[in-house]
Every structure is written in C-alpha cells, then in structure tokens.
Amino acid sequence: MRGGGLLVAGTTSDAGKSVVTAGICRWLVRKGLKVAPFKGQNMSLNSFVTREGAEIGRAQAMQAQAARVEPTALMNPVLLKPGSDRSSQVILMGKPVGELSARGFFGKAGGSSPGEALRGGRREELFEPVLACLEELRSTYDAVICEGAGSPAEINLRRTDIVNMGIARAARLPVVVVGDIDRGGVFAQFFGTTALLAPEDQELVAGYLVNKFRGDVTLLEPGLDMLHGLTGRRTFGVLPYAHGLGIDEEDGLRVSLRGAVRESVVAPPVGEDVLRVAVCAVPLMSNFTDVDALAAEPGVVVRFVDRAEELVDADLVVVPGTRGTVRALAWLRERGLADALARRAAEGRPVLGICGGFQVLGEHIEDEVESRAGSVEGLGLLPVRVRFAPGKTLARPVGSALGEHVEGYEIHHGVADVRGGEPFLDGCRVGSVWGTHWHGSLESDGFRRAFLREVATAAGRRFVPAPDTSFGTLREEQLDRLGDLIEEHADTDALLRLIEQGAPAGLPFVPPGAP
C-alpha cells in the first residue's frame, strides 16, 4: 500500500521549510501515524551520520527525530557540501562520490549510473534514483513529508529539478508553500511563486502557510482573503513567531554568524558565575550545532566571533568543524586569532577543537585531497599530525572521557596521528587544550557537565553545571513545540486531507506561468 505525502515548499531559502516539516511530522506521529521525512537534494554543511554509516543533512536527522524514526540515507539521497562559492562535494546515498562545480552539476554531460551522472555533471540523471527513494519510503510509511529546497519558482533550474516541483509532479504530491512574513512581502512572494510555475505544477500547489507572524492575526485576514481571490488557493494556517526553538538549521552559509548568540534556555546559572563560550566563525563552518548542547546549559552564553579581541573574556574557545581546514587555518592567522589561541594555551585557558578545528590545532597537515595545498604547518597546540585520505570516515563512535559515557559521530577525510598528550575521544588533551574528531559529544549529559567543570576550574569561574539538564529531553520538548504550532495554528483537518487525497481538483491557473 502506498502512503500519503506532502511537499513543503518555500518562497525563499530559510522561510521555515525545515521546521514546518518537522512540526508536521511530530503532529502526525502524535496522531498515531507512521511518518518519515524526505528531501531529495540538500545543500548543507550541517550533516549527520546514520547508524548504517551514511551521511545525510542534519535537518533530515532532526525531522526523523520529530517523526520518532531512525534516520536513513533514503530520507536525503543527495547531499551537496559546499567547498567554495562554485563547487561542492556530492554525497549520494550517504557516501561521497566526487567534487563538482555548480556548472557541472547543473549542466549537461553523459553517464548512465547515478555515480557516473554526478561525475559527468547531469543532475537530471539522479531524478529516477531520488524518486525511487521516495517511493520506497511511501511503501513503508503512512505518510512521507517532503521538504523542498530554496524556491520552487527558480525557473533557471526547473529543467533539472529533483527536489521541488519535479519530484512533486512525478509523485503527484500536493504542495504547501511556506512564506516568512517576518521578512515582509509575503503576499507578493506567494503570488509570484505560484504565477511563475507551469500549469502542470500549479495544479499541485494547494495553498500557503504563513510563518513567523507577530501580532493580531485578524489584521492579516483581509490580505489572506485577497490572496485567495487572486490565486484560488487558501492559506492553511498562520504560525506565530516562536522564540527559543534552537532547532538544527539546514545551513550556516546564508547567515552571518558574527556576534550571533545561540538560542538557549532562559535560566540563571546554578553557581555564582556564568560561563562565556566563544566559537570561532571559521569559513565553511560545519556542524556548528555541536555547541547547542552548551547553549542549553543554564548560565552558559555561546556566541560566534571573528576577532582576536573577542576571545579575551571567553572562558572557553571552540574551534569548530569546517569543510576547509587549510582555509580555516589561514583565516585564523590572518585575523590574529591563531596568536590569540596560542596565548590562551600558554596561559592554561581552555580551548576545544572539534573535527577540522582539532586538525588546525595540530602540528602539521598533509592535504592533497580537500585543499590540495600539500604540507601545511598547523598551530602546534596539540601533538598531532594530520593526513587527508581520499576516503571519508563516517562513523558513530561510543567511548568514555572524564569518567563519563560519550557518544558522537565522525565526518572527516583527515586521519590524525596522535603523538602525545592524554587520550581524549580518539584525539588528545594537553593542559587546557582538547581536540577530537567527534561531533555531538557534548550532547552526552554526564560528559558535558564534567567537561564544563574542568573548563570552569581552568577559567577560575565559580560556575556550576546544572545537575539535571538533559539535552535529549530539551530537544524533545522543542520538537513537541513544533508539533504544537501545527496543531494549534494550522487547519490540520485540511492538511490531513491533502496528505491522504492529494491536491484538490480544479485549482485555477495563475498567469503568466513559467516562461
């Protein structure tokens, strides 16, 4: 039996597709349905490793958690990880298959298999494998909630589309378009998005969802009525602006992180002091969600920085993961951050390097794979030499540190040769400098508390970790809040009919249509 489905599209990137998809998944699973998320193609540096060792977008892993199912590669068959403005590493069914320019990926070339298509540059060759993944999910689940990418009205990319209307038309999925009213212009976005679609695509666009609304919804209703008159399509709900969700973003490239503070629980510190964490906003930063578990701790303030003077008052500096280790190393040196990190290490002030951040803290990097820069000297704060291998390490390690159980995940080409220091999560520690390839380790509650106690001692702060903070529980509460937003502010009966029955017949054409 084939399950129902829905495509959540957006008027723009960052309109809220990821969180709306997660909210619909959580609402449906609370109704007793078996639900799966899906995104045919994702572009993100924020990724996750499934239990079978496949790399997928972290947003899809979060949506799987919202649906209370184990994430798999079927949920995100194509992942693009940018290495520059013009090229990306291509991940197919969880495994890297090559590095391609944007022109190559969207252009024309030969090839019969998905891998050959990617190496040759034909994204359209991936259409059938992506559609097969969706159909496999629909044969297993009661409903599959699909997330689009960017806007479905990107008319320059429609011919090769495998994630928006291309997949919706092939699978006959009804489409709901999400718009971010907080940015302004949402009515024009809804109308323009619909009017730039071909008639065959428009007949699947059932209506709209307004996201991030502030104020009295009755003031919006005349506009929604006029939009219905112009397009013949209804609005399925107006979701209010929700503060403090802290849910995994799809990508950090679109947002300037300088000075940004990660959302955290509003709670005073347990001890007398707060703990200040500065995260170096390195180029091509990946998996910046590693610090979310720190931001969830009462009394811990996390901010992203890009100047050396911003490290002065930090109790802990985190050098996060990156898709460009050598580039990040050069960036740290250019901005004086490398010297500031060296001074911190000499003074016994805490520094934590994660994945690419761990690699830059080492003595030497040999890279003929990622940057092809060859031999590069690291910062020399840890006795580690790194060699980049063609194959990527994708793993879900389990271990212990500071006397506590730790779980994490690894995504890296760099192979670390640790030549000293104290062992630390397959990396090492020297004094107050720690380094590890493990992402997600700080989500292990006991370990995070033990680590923060060490940081507070080294920093001379009277900070005490809260004894009962559970990151997993907080994340579940956040996902429940997303489900509540859908249940309380959307027409769930109408959404359920869409999922089960598809788009209603007779939706009018809005001219001019696709050029």
Coordinates of C-alpha atoms in Angstrom, one line a residue:
M1 CA 0.0 0.0 0.0
R2 CA 1.3 3.5 -0.9
G3 CA 1.3 6.0 1.9
G4 CA 0.2 9.6 1.6
G5 CA 2.5 12.5 1.0
L6 CA 3.0 16.3 1.1
L7 CA 5.7 18.6 -0.2
V8 CA 6.5 21.6 2.0
A9 CA 8.0 24.2 -0.4
G10 CA 9.1 27.8 0.5
T11 CA 9.0 31.2 -1.1
T12 CA 12.7 31.5 -0.2
S13 CA 15.6 29.7 1.5
D14 CA 15.2 29.9 5.2
A15 CA 11.4 30.5 5.0
G16 CA 10.9 27.8 7.6
K17 CA 10.5 24.7 5.5
S18 CA 12.7 22.5 7.8
V19 CA 10.9 23.4 11.0
V20 CA 7.4 23.3 9.4
T21 CA 8.3 19.8 8.0
A22 CA 9.4 18.7 11.4
G23 CA 6.3 20.1 13.1
I24 CA 4.0 18.3 10.7
C25 CA 6.0 15.1 11.3
R26 CA 5.6 15.4 15.1
W27 CA 1.9 16.3 14.8
L28 CA 1.2 13.3 12.6
V29 CA 3.2 10.8 14.8
R30 CA 1.3 12.0 17.8
K31 CA -1.9 11.1 15.9
G32 CA -0.6 7.5 15.7
L33 CA 0.6 7.6 12.0
K34 CA 3.9 6.1 10.9
V35 CA 5.7 9.1 9.3
A36 CA 9.1 9.7 7.5
P37 CA 10.7 13.0 6.3
F38 CA 12.3 13.3 2.9
K39 CA 14.4 15.8 1.0
G40 CA 15.6 14.7 -2.4
Q41 CA 18.6 17.0 -2.6
N42 CA 20.0 19.1 0.3
M43 CA 22.8 21.7 0.3
S44 CA 24.3 22.0 3.7
L45 CA 27.5 21.8 5.7
N46 CA 25.5 20.7 8.7
S47 CA 25.3 16.9 8.4
F48 CA 24.8 13.8 10.4
V49 CA 25.8 10.1 10.3
T50 CA 23.1 7.5 10.4
R51 CA 23.6 4.2 12.2
E52 CA 24.5 2.4 8.9
G53 CA 27.2 5.0 8.3
A54 CA 25.5 7.2 5.8
E55 CA 25.9 11.0 5.8
I56 CA 22.7 13.0 5.4
G57 CA 21.6 16.6 6.1
R58 CA 21.3 17.2 9.8
A59 CA 17.9 18.8 9.2
Q60 CA 16.6 15.5 7.9
A61 CA 18.0 13.7 11.0
M62 CA 16.2 16.3 13.2
Q63 CA 12.9 15.7 11.2
A64 CA 13.4 11.9 11.7
Q65 CA 13.6 12.5 15.4
A66 CA 10.4 14.6 15.2
A67 CA 8.8 11.6 13.4
R68 CA 10.3 9.2 16.1
V69 CA 12.0 7.1 13.5
E70 CA 15.7 6.2 12.8
P71 CA 17.2 8.4 10.1
T72 CA 18.4 6.7 6.9
A73 CA 20.0 7.6 3.6
L74 CA 16.6 7.2 1.9
M75 CA 15.5 10.4 3.6
N76 CA 18.2 12.5 1.9
P77 CA 19.6 10.7 -1.1
V78 CA 21.6 13.6 -2.4
L79 CA 23.6 16.0 -0.2
L80 CA 25.8 18.8 -1.5
K81 CA 28.5 20.1 0.8
P82 CA 29.9 23.4 -0.5
G83 CA 33.7 23.8 -0.6
S84 CA 33.5 27.2 -2.2
D85 CA 31.0 29.5 -3.8
R86 CA 31.3 27.4 -7.0
S87 CA 31.9 23.8 -6.0
S88 CA 30.5 21.2 -3.7
Q89 CA 31.3 17.7 -2.6
V90 CA 28.4 15.4 -3.7
I91 CA 27.1 12.8 -1.3
L92 CA 25.0 10.1 -2.9
M93 CA 23.0 7.7 -0.7
G94 CA 25.2 8.7 2.2
K95 CA 28.6 8.3 0.5
P96 CA 30.9 10.9 -1.2
V97 CA 31.1 10.3 -5.0
G98 CA 33.1 13.4 -6.1
E99 CA 33.6 17.1 -6.1
L100 CA 31.7 19.2 -8.8
S101 CA 31.4 22.7 -9.9
A102 CA 27.9 24.3 -9.9
R103 CA 28.1 24.5 -13.7
G104 CA 29.0 20.8 -13.9
F105 CA 26.3 19.7 -11.5
F106 CA 23.5 21.6 -13.3
G107 CA 25.0 21.2 -16.8
K108 CA 24.9 18.6 -19.5
A109 CA 27.1 15.5 -19.8
G110 CA 26.9 11.8 -20.3
G111 CA 26.7 8.9 -17.8
S112 CA 24.3 6.1 -17.1
S113 CA 24.6 5.3 -13.4
P114 CA 24.0 7.9 -10.6
G115 CA 27.7 7.9 -9.8
E116 CA 28.6 8.4 -13.4
A117 CA 25.9 11.1 -13.8
L118 CA 27.4 13.0 -10.9
R119 CA 30.9 12.7 -12.1
G120 CA 29.7 13.7 -15.6
G121 CA 27.6 16.5 -14.3
R122 CA 24.0 15.6 -15.0
R123 CA 21.8 16.3 -12.0
E124 CA 18.7 15.2 -14.0
E125 CA 20.2 11.6 -14.1
L126 CA 19.6 11.5 -10.4
F127 CA 15.8 12.0 -10.8
E128 CA 14.9 8.3 -11.0
P129 CA 17.1 7.2 -8.0
V130 CA 15.7 10.1 -5.9
L131 CA 12.1 9.2 -6.9
A132 CA 12.8 5.5 -6.1
C133 CA 13.9 6.5 -2.6
L134 CA 10.7 8.5 -2.1
E135 CA 8.6 5.6 -3.3
E136 CA 10.3 3.1 -1.1
L137 CA 9.5 5.3 1.9
R138 CA 5.9 5.7 0.8
S139 CA 5.6 1.9 0.6
T140 CA 6.7 1.6 4.2
Y141 CA 5.2 4.7 6.0
D142 CA 1.6 6.0 6.3
A143 CA 2.8 9.4 5.2
V144 CA 6.1 11.0 3.9
I145 CA 6.5 14.7 4.5
C146 CA 8.9 16.1 1.9
E147 CA 10.9 19.3 2.2
G148 CA 11.7 21.4 -0.9
A149 CA 14.8 23.4 -1.4
G150 CA 15.1 27.2 -2.0
S151 CA 12.0 28.2 -4.0
P152 CA 10.0 26.0 -6.4
A153 CA 9.9 29.1 -8.8
E154 CA 13.7 29.0 -9.5
I155 CA 12.9 28.9 -13.2
N156 CA 16.5 28.6 -14.3
L157 CA 16.8 25.3 -12.5
R158 CA 13.3 23.8 -13.3
R159 CA 14.5 21.6 -16.1
T160 CA 16.8 19.6 -13.8
D161 CA 14.7 19.9 -10.6
I162 CA 14.8 16.8 -8.4
V163 CA 13.7 18.4 -5.1
N164 CA 10.7 20.8 -5.7
M165 CA 8.1 20.6 -8.4
G166 CA 9.9 18.0 -10.4
I167 CA 9.5 15.4 -7.6
A168 CA 6.0 16.7 -6.7
R169 CA 4.8 16.3 -10.3
A170 CA 6.3 12.8 -10.7
A171 CA 4.9 11.6 -7.3
R172 CA 1.6 13.6 -7.6
L173 CA 2.4 15.3 -4.2
P174 CA 0.2 18.2 -3.1
V175 CA 2.3 21.2 -2.3
V176 CA 2.0 23.8 0.5
V177 CA 4.2 26.9 0.1
V178 CA 5.7 28.4 3.3
G179 CA 6.4 32.1 3.5
D180 CA 8.3 34.1 6.2
I181 CA 6.2 37.1 6.9
D182 CA 8.7 38.5 9.4
R183 CA 10.9 39.5 6.4
G184 CA 8.0 41.3 4.7
G185 CA 6.5 40.9 1.3
V186 CA 4.9 37.5 1.9
F187 CA 1.8 38.1 -0.2
A188 CA 3.9 39.1 -3.3
Q189 CA 6.1 36.0 -2.6
F190 CA 3.1 33.7 -2.5
F191 CA 1.5 35.2 -5.6
G192 CA 4.8 35.4 -7.6
T193 CA 5.8 31.9 -6.7
T194 CA 2.6 30.5 -7.9
A195 CA 2.5 32.6 -11.1
L196 CA 5.9 31.6 -12.2
L197 CA 5.0 27.9 -12.2
A198 CA 3.9 25.9 -15.3
P199 CA 0.2 25.0 -15.3
E200 CA 1.0 21.3 -14.6
D201 CA 3.0 22.4 -11.5
Q202 CA 0.4 25.0 -10.4
E203 CA -2.3 22.3 -10.2
L204 CA -0.4 20.7 -7.3
V205 CA 0.0 23.9 -5.3
A206 CA -2.9 23.6 -2.9
G207 CA -2.2 26.7 -0.8
Y208 CA 0.0 28.5 1.7
L209 CA 1.3 28.6 5.2
V210 CA 2.4 31.9 6.8
N211 CA 5.3 31.6 9.1
K212 CA 6.8 33.8 11.9
F213 CA 3.8 36.1 12.3
R214 CA 3.9 38.7 15.1
G215 CA 0.7 40.4 16.3
D216 CA -3.0 40.2 15.8
V217 CA -3.9 37.6 13.1
T218 CA -7.2 39.4 12.4
L219 CA -5.2 42.2 10.8
L220 CA -3.8 39.7 8.3
E221 CA -7.1 38.2 7.3
P222 CA -8.1 40.8 4.7
G223 CA -4.8 40.1 2.9
L224 CA -5.4 36.3 3.0
D225 CA -8.8 36.8 1.6
M226 CA -7.4 38.8 -1.3
L227 CA -4.7 36.3 -1.9
H228 CA -7.4 33.6 -2.1
G229 CA -9.3 35.7 -4.6
L230 CA -6.2 36.3 -6.7
T231 CA -4.9 32.7 -6.7
G232 CA -7.9 30.5 -5.9
R233 CA -5.8 29.0 -3.1
R234 CA -6.4 29.0 0.6
T235 CA -4.0 29.6 3.5
F236 CA -3.7 26.6 5.7
G237 CA -2.5 28.4 8.8
V238 CA -0.7 31.4 10.3
L239 CA 2.2 30.2 12.5
P240 CA 3.3 32.7 15.2
Y241 CA 6.9 33.7 15.7
A242 CA 8.3 31.2 18.2
H243 CA 11.3 32.3 20.3
G244 CA 14.0 29.9 21.6
L245 CA 13.4 26.9 19.4
G246 CA 17.1 26.3 18.9
I247 CA 16.3 23.6 16.2
D248 CA 19.1 22.5 13.8
E249 CA 19.4 24.8 10.9
E250 CA 19.9 23.4 7.5
D251 CA 22.9 25.5 6.6
G252 CA 25.1 28.2 8.2
L253 CA 26.3 29.7 5.0
R254 CA 23.3 32.0 4.4
V255 CA 23.6 33.7 7.8
S256 CA 26.3 36.0 9.1
L257 CA 27.2 34.4 12.4
R258 CA 29.4 37.1 13.7
G259 CA 28.2 38.1 17.1
A260 CA 25.2 35.8 16.9
V261 CA 24.3 34.1 20.2
R262 CA 22.9 30.5 20.1
E263 CA 19.4 30.3 21.5
S264 CA 19.4 28.9 25.0
V265 CA 17.1 28.2 27.9
V266 CA 16.2 31.2 29.9
A267 CA 17.6 30.2 33.3
P268 CA 20.0 31.7 35.7
P269 CA 23.3 30.0 36.5
V270 CA 23.4 27.4 39.3
G271 CA 26.7 28.8 40.6
E272 CA 27.8 32.3 41.2
D273 CA 29.2 32.9 37.7
V274 CA 28.2 32.5 34.1
L275 CA 30.5 30.7 31.6
R276 CA 31.3 32.5 28.3
V277 CA 31.9 30.4 25.2
A278 CA 33.4 32.0 22.1
V279 CA 33.1 29.9 18.8
C280 CA 35.5 30.9 16.0
A281 CA 33.3 31.5 13.0
V282 CA 35.7 29.9 10.6
P283 CA 35.0 29.8 6.8
L284 CA 32.9 26.9 5.6
M285 CA 31.9 26.1 9.2
S286 CA 30.3 22.7 9.5
N287 CA 28.2 21.2 12.3
F288 CA 28.0 24.4 14.3
T289 CA 25.2 22.7 16.2
D290 CA 27.9 21.0 18.2
V291 CA 27.7 23.9 20.6
D292 CA 23.9 23.8 21.0
A293 CA 24.3 21.5 24.0
L294 CA 26.5 24.1 25.7
A295 CA 23.9 26.8 24.9
A296 CA 21.3 24.6 26.6
E297 CA 23.1 24.8 29.9
P298 CA 21.8 27.4 32.4
G299 CA 24.5 30.1 32.8
V300 CA 26.4 29.2 29.6
V301 CA 26.5 32.0 27.0
V302 CA 27.6 31.0 23.5
R303 CA 28.5 33.5 20.8
F304 CA 30.2 33.3 17.4
V305 CA 33.3 35.6 16.9
D306 CA 35.7 36.6 14.2
R307 CA 38.2 38.9 16.0
A308 CA 41.0 38.2 18.4
E309 CA 39.9 40.7 21.0
E310 CA 36.6 38.8 21.3
L311 CA 38.5 35.9 22.8
V312 CA 39.9 37.9 25.7
D313 CA 36.9 37.5 28.0
A314 CA 35.9 34.0 26.9
D315 CA 36.2 31.1 29.4
L316 CA 36.2 28.6 26.6
V317 CA 37.1 29.0 22.9
V318 CA 35.7 26.4 20.5
V319 CA 37.3 25.9 17.1
P320 CA 34.5 24.1 15.2
G321 CA 34.4 21.8 12.2
T322 CA 34.9 23.1 8.7
R323 CA 34.8 21.9 5.1
G324 CA 38.0 23.8 4.5
T325 CA 40.6 23.0 7.2
V326 CA 43.6 24.7 5.4
R327 CA 41.5 27.7 4.5
A328 CA 40.3 28.0 8.1
L329 CA 43.9 27.8 9.3
A330 CA 44.8 30.7 7.0
W331 CA 41.8 32.7 8.2
L332 CA 42.7 32.2 11.9
R333 CA 46.2 33.5 11.1
E334 CA 45.0 36.5 9.0
R335 CA 42.7 37.7 11.8
G336 CA 45.1 37.3 14.6
L337 CA 43.0 34.5 16.1
A338 CA 45.8 32.0 15.8
D339 CA 48.1 34.1 18.0
A340 CA 45.3 34.6 20.5
L341 CA 44.7 30.8 20.7
A342 CA 48.4 30.2 21.3
R343 CA 48.4 32.8 24.1
R344 CA 45.4 31.1 25.6
A345 CA 47.1 27.7 25.5
A346 CA 50.3 29.2 27.1
E347 CA 48.2 30.7 29.9
G348 CA 46.3 27.5 30.6
R349 CA 43.0 28.9 29.3
P350 CA 40.6 26.3 27.8
V351 CA 40.4 25.7 24.0
L352 CA 38.4 22.9 22.3
G353 CA 38.9 21.9 18.7
I354 CA 36.3 19.7 17.0
C355 CA 37.0 17.8 13.8
G356 CA 38.5 20.4 11.4
G357 CA 39.1 22.6 14.5
F358 CA 41.0 19.7 16.0
Q359 CA 43.1 19.4 12.9
V360 CA 44.2 23.0 12.8
L361 CA 45.4 22.8 16.5
G362 CA 47.8 20.1 15.5
E363 CA 51.4 20.4 14.3
H364 CA 51.2 19.5 10.7
I365 CA 48.7 18.9 7.9
E366 CA 49.3 17.0 4.7
D367 CA 46.4 17.7 2.4
E368 CA 46.3 16.5 -1.2
V369 CA 42.5 15.9 -1.0
E370 CA 40.4 18.8 0.3
S371 CA 42.5 21.9 -0.5
R372 CA 45.4 20.1 -2.4
A373 CA 47.7 22.5 -0.5
G374 CA 50.2 19.8 0.3
S375 CA 52.2 20.3 3.5
V376 CA 50.9 23.0 5.8
E377 CA 52.1 23.8 9.4
G378 CA 49.3 23.8 12.0
L379 CA 49.1 25.9 15.1
G380 CA 51.2 23.4 17.1
L381 CA 49.0 23.4 20.2
L382 CA 48.5 19.6 20.1
P383 CA 51.0 16.8 19.3
V384 CA 49.0 15.7 16.2
R385 CA 49.9 15.2 12.6
V386 CA 47.0 15.0 10.1
R387 CA 47.0 13.4 6.7
F388 CA 43.9 13.8 4.4
A389 CA 42.8 10.5 2.9
P390 CA 40.6 10.1 -0.2
G391 CA 38.1 8.1 1.7
K392 CA 35.8 9.8 4.2
T393 CA 35.5 8.5 7.8
L394 CA 31.8 8.2 8.6
A395 CA 31.2 6.6 12.0
R396 CA 29.1 6.6 15.2
P397 CA 31.7 6.0 17.9
V398 CA 31.0 5.3 21.6
G399 CA 33.5 5.7 24.3
S400 CA 34.3 7.5 27.6
A401 CA 36.1 10.6 28.8
L402 CA 36.4 12.3 32.1
G403 CA 34.9 9.3 33.6
E404 CA 31.7 9.6 31.7
H405 CA 30.0 7.7 28.8
V406 CA 30.2 9.6 25.5
E407 CA 28.5 9.1 22.1
G408 CA 29.3 11.0 18.9
Y409 CA 29.6 10.9 15.2
E410 CA 32.6 11.4 12.8
I411 CA 32.6 13.0 9.3
H412 CA 36.2 13.7 8.1
H413 CA 38.8 13.0 5.5
G414 CA 41.7 13.9 7.9
V415 CA 43.4 11.0 9.6
A416 CA 45.0 12.0 12.9
D417 CA 48.3 10.6 14.1
V418 CA 48.3 11.5 17.8
R419 CA 51.9 11.5 19.2
G420 CA 51.4 12.6 22.8
G421 CA 49.2 14.2 25.3
E422 CA 46.4 12.5 27.3
P423 CA 43.9 10.4 25.3
F424 CA 40.6 12.3 24.7
L425 CA 37.8 10.8 22.5
D426 CA 40.3 9.4 19.9
G427 CA 42.0 12.7 20.0
C428 CA 44.1 14.2 22.8
R429 CA 44.5 16.7 25.5
V430 CA 47.5 18.8 26.5
G431 CA 46.8 21.0 29.5
S432 CA 43.7 23.0 28.8
V433 CA 43.6 22.3 25.1
W434 CA 41.4 19.5 23.9
G435 CA 40.9 18.1 20.4
T436 CA 38.7 15.4 19.0
H437 CA 37.1 14.4 15.7
W438 CA 33.8 13.5 17.4
H439 CA 30.8 15.7 16.7
G440 CA 27.9 15.6 19.1
S441 CA 29.9 14.5 22.1
L442 CA 28.6 17.4 24.2
E443 CA 25.1 16.1 23.9
S444 CA 26.1 13.3 26.3
D445 CA 24.9 14.9 29.5
G446 CA 27.3 13.5 32.1
F447 CA 30.3 14.2 29.9
R448 CA 29.2 17.7 29.2
R449 CA 28.8 18.5 32.9
A450 CA 32.3 17.0 33.6
F451 CA 33.8 19.0 30.8
L452 CA 32.2 22.3 31.9
R453 CA 33.5 21.7 35.5
E454 CA 37.0 21.3 34.1
V455 CA 36.6 24.5 32.0
A456 CA 35.3 26.4 35.0
T457 CA 38.2 25.4 37.1
A458 CA 40.7 26.3 34.5
A459 CA 39.0 29.6 33.8
G460 CA 38.7 30.4 37.5
R461 CA 35.0 30.8 37.4
R462 CA 32.6 29.8 40.1
F463 CA 30.3 28.2 37.6
V464 CA 28.4 25.0 38.5
P465 CA 26.7 22.9 35.8
A466 CA 23.0 22.3 36.4
P467 CA 22.7 18.7 37.8
D468 CA 19.6 17.8 35.8
T469 CA 19.9 19.3 32.3
S470 CA 19.0 16.7 29.7
F471 CA 19.8 17.8 26.2
G472 CA 17.7 14.9 24.8
T473 CA 14.7 16.0 26.8
L474 CA 15.1 19.6 25.8
R475 CA 15.3 18.6 22.1
E476 CA 12.1 16.5 22.5
E477 CA 10.4 19.5 24.1
Q478 CA 11.4 21.7 21.2
L479 CA 10.1 19.2 18.7
D480 CA 6.8 19.0 20.7
R481 CA 6.6 22.8 20.4
L482 CA 6.8 22.5 16.7
G483 CA 4.1 19.9 16.7
D484 CA 2.0 22.2 18.9
L485 CA 2.5 25.1 16.4
I486 CA 1.0 23.0 13.6
E487 CA -1.8 21.5 15.8
E488 CA -2.8 24.9 17.3
H489 CA -2.4 27.3 14.3
A490 CA -2.9 25.3 11.1
D491 CA -6.0 23.7 9.7
T492 CA -4.9 20.1 10.5
D493 CA -8.1 18.5 9.1
A494 CA -7.4 20.2 5.7
L495 CA -3.7 19.3 5.8
L496 CA -4.6 15.6 6.6
R497 CA -7.0 15.5 3.6
L498 CA -4.1 16.9 1.4
I499 CA -1.7 14.2 2.7
E500 CA -4.3 11.4 2.1
Q501 CA -6.1 12.5 -1.0
G502 CA -3.7 14.9 -2.8
A503 CA -4.3 18.4 -4.2
P504 CA -7.9 19.3 -4.9
A505 CA -9.1 19.2 -8.5
G506 CA -9.8 22.4 -10.4
L507 CA -7.3 24.8 -8.9
P508 CA -7.1 27.8 -11.2
F509 CA -4.2 28.8 -13.3
V510 CA -2.4 32.0 -12.3
P511 CA -0.8 33.7 -15.3
P512 CA 1.7 34.1 -16.7
G513 CA 3.1 30.7 -15.8
A514 CA 6.6 29.5 -16.4
P515 CA 8.4 31.4 -19.3

